[in-house]
Amino acid sequence: MKLPEAYYHNPDVVAVSKDLIGKYLFTSIDGETTGGYIVETEAYAGVIDRASHSFGGKVTPRTKTMYMQGGVSYVYLCYGIHEMFNIVTSVEGQPHAILIRAIQPTHGLDIMMLRRNMETVKPNITKGPGSLAKALGISRKINALSMLSDIIWIEDRGLTFPDEEVAAGPRIGVDYAGEDALLPYRFYVKGNIYVSKPNK
DNA sequence: GAGATGATTAGCT
DNA sequence: GCTAATCATCTCC
């Protein structure tokens, strides 16, 4: 069953990031349903987080999505090539978001292979935020869309990982953020082959 | 209107 | 390990 609207209103974005590990993310785009369970996330904690687009309360046409009430998507283009998929959390006016960095695919593997131009299923089919978005068919058309829509949603299927199998560490690719780059806002399943970068 | 840059990835050495 | 690819967005004029 889909996670309820209230799940996304939690003001503690770091706690939600950890809780999302093991939840199932689905998309239904162009008539094709694809999905899998989340194995890696990163929290971006609003105006006080130097690594976040919304640091210092910055509002632009792009980042205004982050200020919406929790429960919508935030998709943007990075490096001119890669779409990144985030989930906005907390209440309106609090620009909290969670970057989904990797999932373990369970549904629509053949569709993902087509989208990724791959002949066989390899771990890197959904490893890393850019790859994951492409495999699931996520594009900027999906920006600011409700997570309870029929296009994109998250389900709780009862899968959980014990604390000792979920690791926390510094976020990836945010070296420019100074001390905030060291915050343990990244969560991942230890040893999972779909987790990007260090996974031990 | 122009110039700089990034929450990355794939491919080559 | 290193680096090119590639463009929307942001910042200043």
Coordinates of C-alpha atoms (C1' of nucleotides) in Angstrom, one line a residue:
Chain A
M1 CA 0.0 0.0 0.0
K2 CA 1.1 3.6 -0.7
L3 CA 2.7 5.6 2.1
P4 CA 0.1 8.1 3.4
E5 CA 0.4 11.9 2.8
A6 CA 1.2 12.3 6.5
Y7 CA 4.4 10.2 6.2
Y8 CA 6.0 13.0 4.2
H9 CA 5.0 15.7 6.7
N10 CA 7.6 14.5 9.3
P11 CA 9.8 17.5 10.1
D12 CA 12.8 15.3 10.7
V13 CA 14.1 14.8 7.2
V14 CA 17.1 12.7 8.4
A15 CA 14.8 10.2 10.2
V16 CA 12.6 9.9 7.1
S17 CA 15.7 9.3 4.9
K18 CA 16.7 6.4 7.0
D19 CA 13.2 5.0 7.2
L20 CA 12.8 5.1 3.4
I21 CA 15.5 2.3 3.2
G22 CA 13.6 -0.8 2.2
K23 CA 10.5 1.1 0.9
Y24 CA 9.3 0.4 -2.7
L25 CA 9.5 3.2 -5.2
F26 CA 7.3 2.8 -8.4
T27 CA 6.8 4.8 -11.5
S28 CA 4.2 4.3 -14.2
I29 CA 5.3 6.3 -17.2
D30 CA 4.4 5.9 -20.8
G31 CA 2.2 3.0 -19.8
E32 CA 5.1 1.1 -18.3
T33 CA 5.4 0.3 -14.6
T34 CA 8.9 0.0 -13.1
G35 CA 10.1 -0.1 -9.5
G36 CA 12.2 -1.6 -6.7
Y37 CA 13.1 -1.0 -3.1
I38 CA 15.3 1.8 -2.0
V39 CA 18.8 0.9 -0.8
E40 CA 20.4 4.4 -0.7
T41 CA 19.2 7.9 0.2
E42 CA 20.6 11.3 1.2
A43 CA 19.0 14.0 3.3
Y44 CA 19.1 17.7 2.4
A45 CA 18.1 19.7 5.4
G46 CA 16.8 23.0 4.3
V47 CA 18.1 26.5 4.8
I48 CA 20.9 25.6 7.2
D49 CA 22.4 22.9 5.0
R50 CA 25.2 24.3 2.8
A51 CA 25.0 21.3 0.5
S52 CA 21.3 22.0 -0.3
H53 CA 20.1 24.1 -3.2
S54 CA 17.9 26.0 -0.7
F55 CA 20.8 26.9 1.7
G56 CA 20.3 30.3 3.2
G57 CA 16.6 30.4 2.2
K58 CA 17.4 30.8 -1.5
V59 CA 14.3 30.6 -3.6
T60 CA 14.5 30.4 -7.4
P61 CA 12.1 29.0 -10.1
R62 CA 13.9 25.7 -9.7
T63 CA 14.2 25.4 -5.9
K64 CA 10.7 26.7 -5.2
T65 CA 9.5 23.1 -5.4
M66 CA 11.5 22.3 -2.3
Y67 CA 9.4 24.7 -0.3
M68 CA 6.2 23.0 -1.1
Q69 CA 4.5 20.8 1.5
G70 CA 6.1 17.3 1.9
G71 CA 4.9 14.6 -0.4
V72 CA 5.9 15.9 -3.8
S73 CA 8.7 15.1 -6.1
Y74 CA 11.7 17.4 -6.9
V75 CA 13.5 16.6 -10.2
Y76 CA 16.2 18.7 -11.7
L77 CA 19.0 18.4 -14.2
C78 CA 22.6 18.2 -13.1
Y79 CA 25.8 18.5 -15.2
G80 CA 23.6 19.1 -18.2
I81 CA 23.1 15.3 -18.5
H82 CA 21.6 13.7 -15.5
E83 CA 18.2 14.0 -14.0
M84 CA 18.1 13.7 -10.2
F85 CA 15.0 12.5 -8.3
N86 CA 14.2 13.8 -4.8
I87 CA 11.3 13.6 -2.5
V88 CA 10.2 16.8 -0.7
T89 CA 9.4 16.3 3.0
S90 CA 8.2 18.4 6.0
V91 CA 5.7 21.2 5.9
E92 CA 5.3 24.1 3.5
G93 CA 8.1 26.7 3.7
Q94 CA 10.6 24.1 5.0
P95 CA 12.8 23.2 2.0
H96 CA 13.7 19.6 3.0
A97 CA 14.3 17.0 0.4
I98 CA 15.6 13.4 0.1
L99 CA 17.8 12.4 -2.8
I100 CA 17.1 8.8 -3.9
R101 CA 20.6 7.5 -4.9
A102 CA 19.9 3.8 -5.6
I103 CA 17.2 1.1 -5.6
Q104 CA 17.2 -2.6 -6.0
P105 CA 15.0 -3.2 -9.0
T106 CA 12.2 -5.7 -8.7
H107 CA 9.6 -4.7 -11.3
G108 CA 9.9 -4.0 -15.0
L109 CA 13.5 -5.0 -15.4
D110 CA 13.0 -5.4 -19.2
I111 CA 11.7 -1.8 -19.5
M112 CA 14.7 -0.5 -17.5
M113 CA 17.0 -2.3 -19.8
L114 CA 15.4 -0.6 -22.8
R115 CA 15.6 2.8 -21.2
R116 CA 19.2 2.3 -20.2
N117 CA 20.2 0.7 -23.5
M118 CA 21.5 -2.4 -21.8
E119 CA 21.4 -6.0 -23.1
T120 CA 21.5 -7.6 -19.6
V121 CA 20.7 -6.6 -16.1
K122 CA 23.8 -5.3 -14.4
P123 CA 24.0 -3.7 -10.9
N124 CA 24.7 -0.3 -12.4
I125 CA 21.2 -0.3 -14.0
T126 CA 19.8 1.6 -11.0
K127 CA 23.1 2.5 -9.2
G128 CA 23.5 6.2 -8.7
P129 CA 20.9 9.0 -8.9
G130 CA 21.3 9.7 -12.6
S131 CA 21.1 6.0 -13.5
L132 CA 18.1 5.4 -11.3
A133 CA 16.1 8.3 -12.7
K134 CA 16.8 7.1 -16.3
A135 CA 15.8 3.5 -15.5
L136 CA 12.5 4.6 -14.0
G137 CA 11.7 7.0 -16.8
I138 CA 11.9 10.0 -14.5
S139 CA 12.3 13.4 -16.1
R140 CA 11.7 17.0 -15.3
K141 CA 8.1 16.5 -16.4
I142 CA 7.7 14.7 -13.1
N143 CA 8.8 17.7 -11.1
A144 CA 6.5 18.9 -8.3
L145 CA 4.2 15.9 -8.7
S146 CA 2.4 14.3 -5.8
M147 CA 3.9 11.1 -4.4
L148 CA 0.3 9.7 -4.2
S149 CA -0.3 10.1 -7.9
D150 CA -0.7 7.3 -10.3
I151 CA 2.6 8.3 -12.0
I152 CA 5.0 7.9 -9.1
W153 CA 4.5 6.6 -5.6
I154 CA 6.1 4.7 -2.7
E155 CA 4.8 1.6 -1.1
D156 CA 5.5 -0.1 2.3
R157 CA 5.6 -3.8 1.6
G158 CA 6.8 -4.7 5.1
L159 CA 10.4 -5.0 4.1
T160 CA 12.8 -3.6 6.8
F161 CA 16.5 -3.8 7.5
P162 CA 17.9 -4.1 11.0
D163 CA 19.9 -1.1 12.2
E164 CA 23.2 -3.0 11.9
E165 CA 22.6 -3.5 8.2
V166 CA 21.9 0.2 7.5
A167 CA 25.0 2.5 7.5
A168 CA 25.2 6.3 7.8
G169 CA 28.0 8.3 6.3
P170 CA 28.9 11.6 4.6
R171 CA 27.1 12.6 1.4
I172 CA 28.6 12.1 -2.1
G173 CA 29.7 14.9 -4.4
V174 CA 29.1 17.8 -2.0
D175 CA 32.7 18.7 -1.2
Y176 CA 31.9 22.4 -1.9
A177 CA 29.7 22.4 1.2
G178 CA 32.6 22.8 3.7
E179 CA 31.8 21.3 7.1
D180 CA 28.3 20.4 6.1
A181 CA 29.8 17.9 3.6
L182 CA 30.8 15.8 6.6
L183 CA 27.4 15.4 8.1
P184 CA 26.2 11.7 8.2
Y185 CA 23.1 12.4 6.1
R186 CA 23.6 9.5 3.7
F187 CA 22.0 6.1 4.5
Y188 CA 22.5 2.8 2.7
V189 CA 22.2 -0.9 3.0
K190 CA 25.7 -2.3 3.8
G191 CA 27.2 -4.5 1.1
N192 CA 24.2 -4.1 -1.3
I193 CA 25.5 -4.3 -4.9
Y194 CA 23.1 -1.5 -6.1
V195 CA 24.6 1.0 -3.6
S196 CA 26.9 3.5 -5.3
K197 CA 30.4 4.4 -4.0
P198 CA 31.5 2.9 -0.7
N199 CA 28.9 0.4 0.5
K200 CA 30.6 -1.3 3.5
Chain B
dG1 C1' 22.5 38.7 -22.9
dA2 C1' 26.9 36.5 -21.5
dG3 C1' 29.8 33.6 -18.5
dA4 C1' 30.4 30.1 -14.8
dT5 C1' 29.2 25.8 -12.8
dG6 C1' 27.2 21.4 -10.9
dA7 C1' 23.4 16.5 -5.2
dT8 C1' 27.2 12.7 -12.1
dT9 C1' 28.4 9.0 -15.3
dA10 C1' 30.7 6.3 -18.7
dG11 C1' 34.6 5.3 -21.0
dC12 C1' 39.4 5.1 -21.5
dT13 C1' 44.3 4.5 -19.5
Chain C
dG1 C1' 42.4 6.9 -11.5
dC2 C1' 41.2 10.7 -14.7
dT3 C1' 38.4 13.4 -17.6
dA4 C1' 35.1 14.7 -21.3
dA5 C1' 30.3 15.2 -22.1
dT6 C1' 26.7 18.9 -22.0
dC7 C1' 22.9 22.3 -20.7
dA8 C1' 19.5 24.4 -17.4
dT9 C1' 20.0 27.5 -14.0
dC10 C1' 21.9 31.2 -11.6
dT11 C1' 24.5 35.5 -11.2
dC12 C1' 25.9 39.8 -12.6
dC13 C1' 25.9 43.3 -16.2

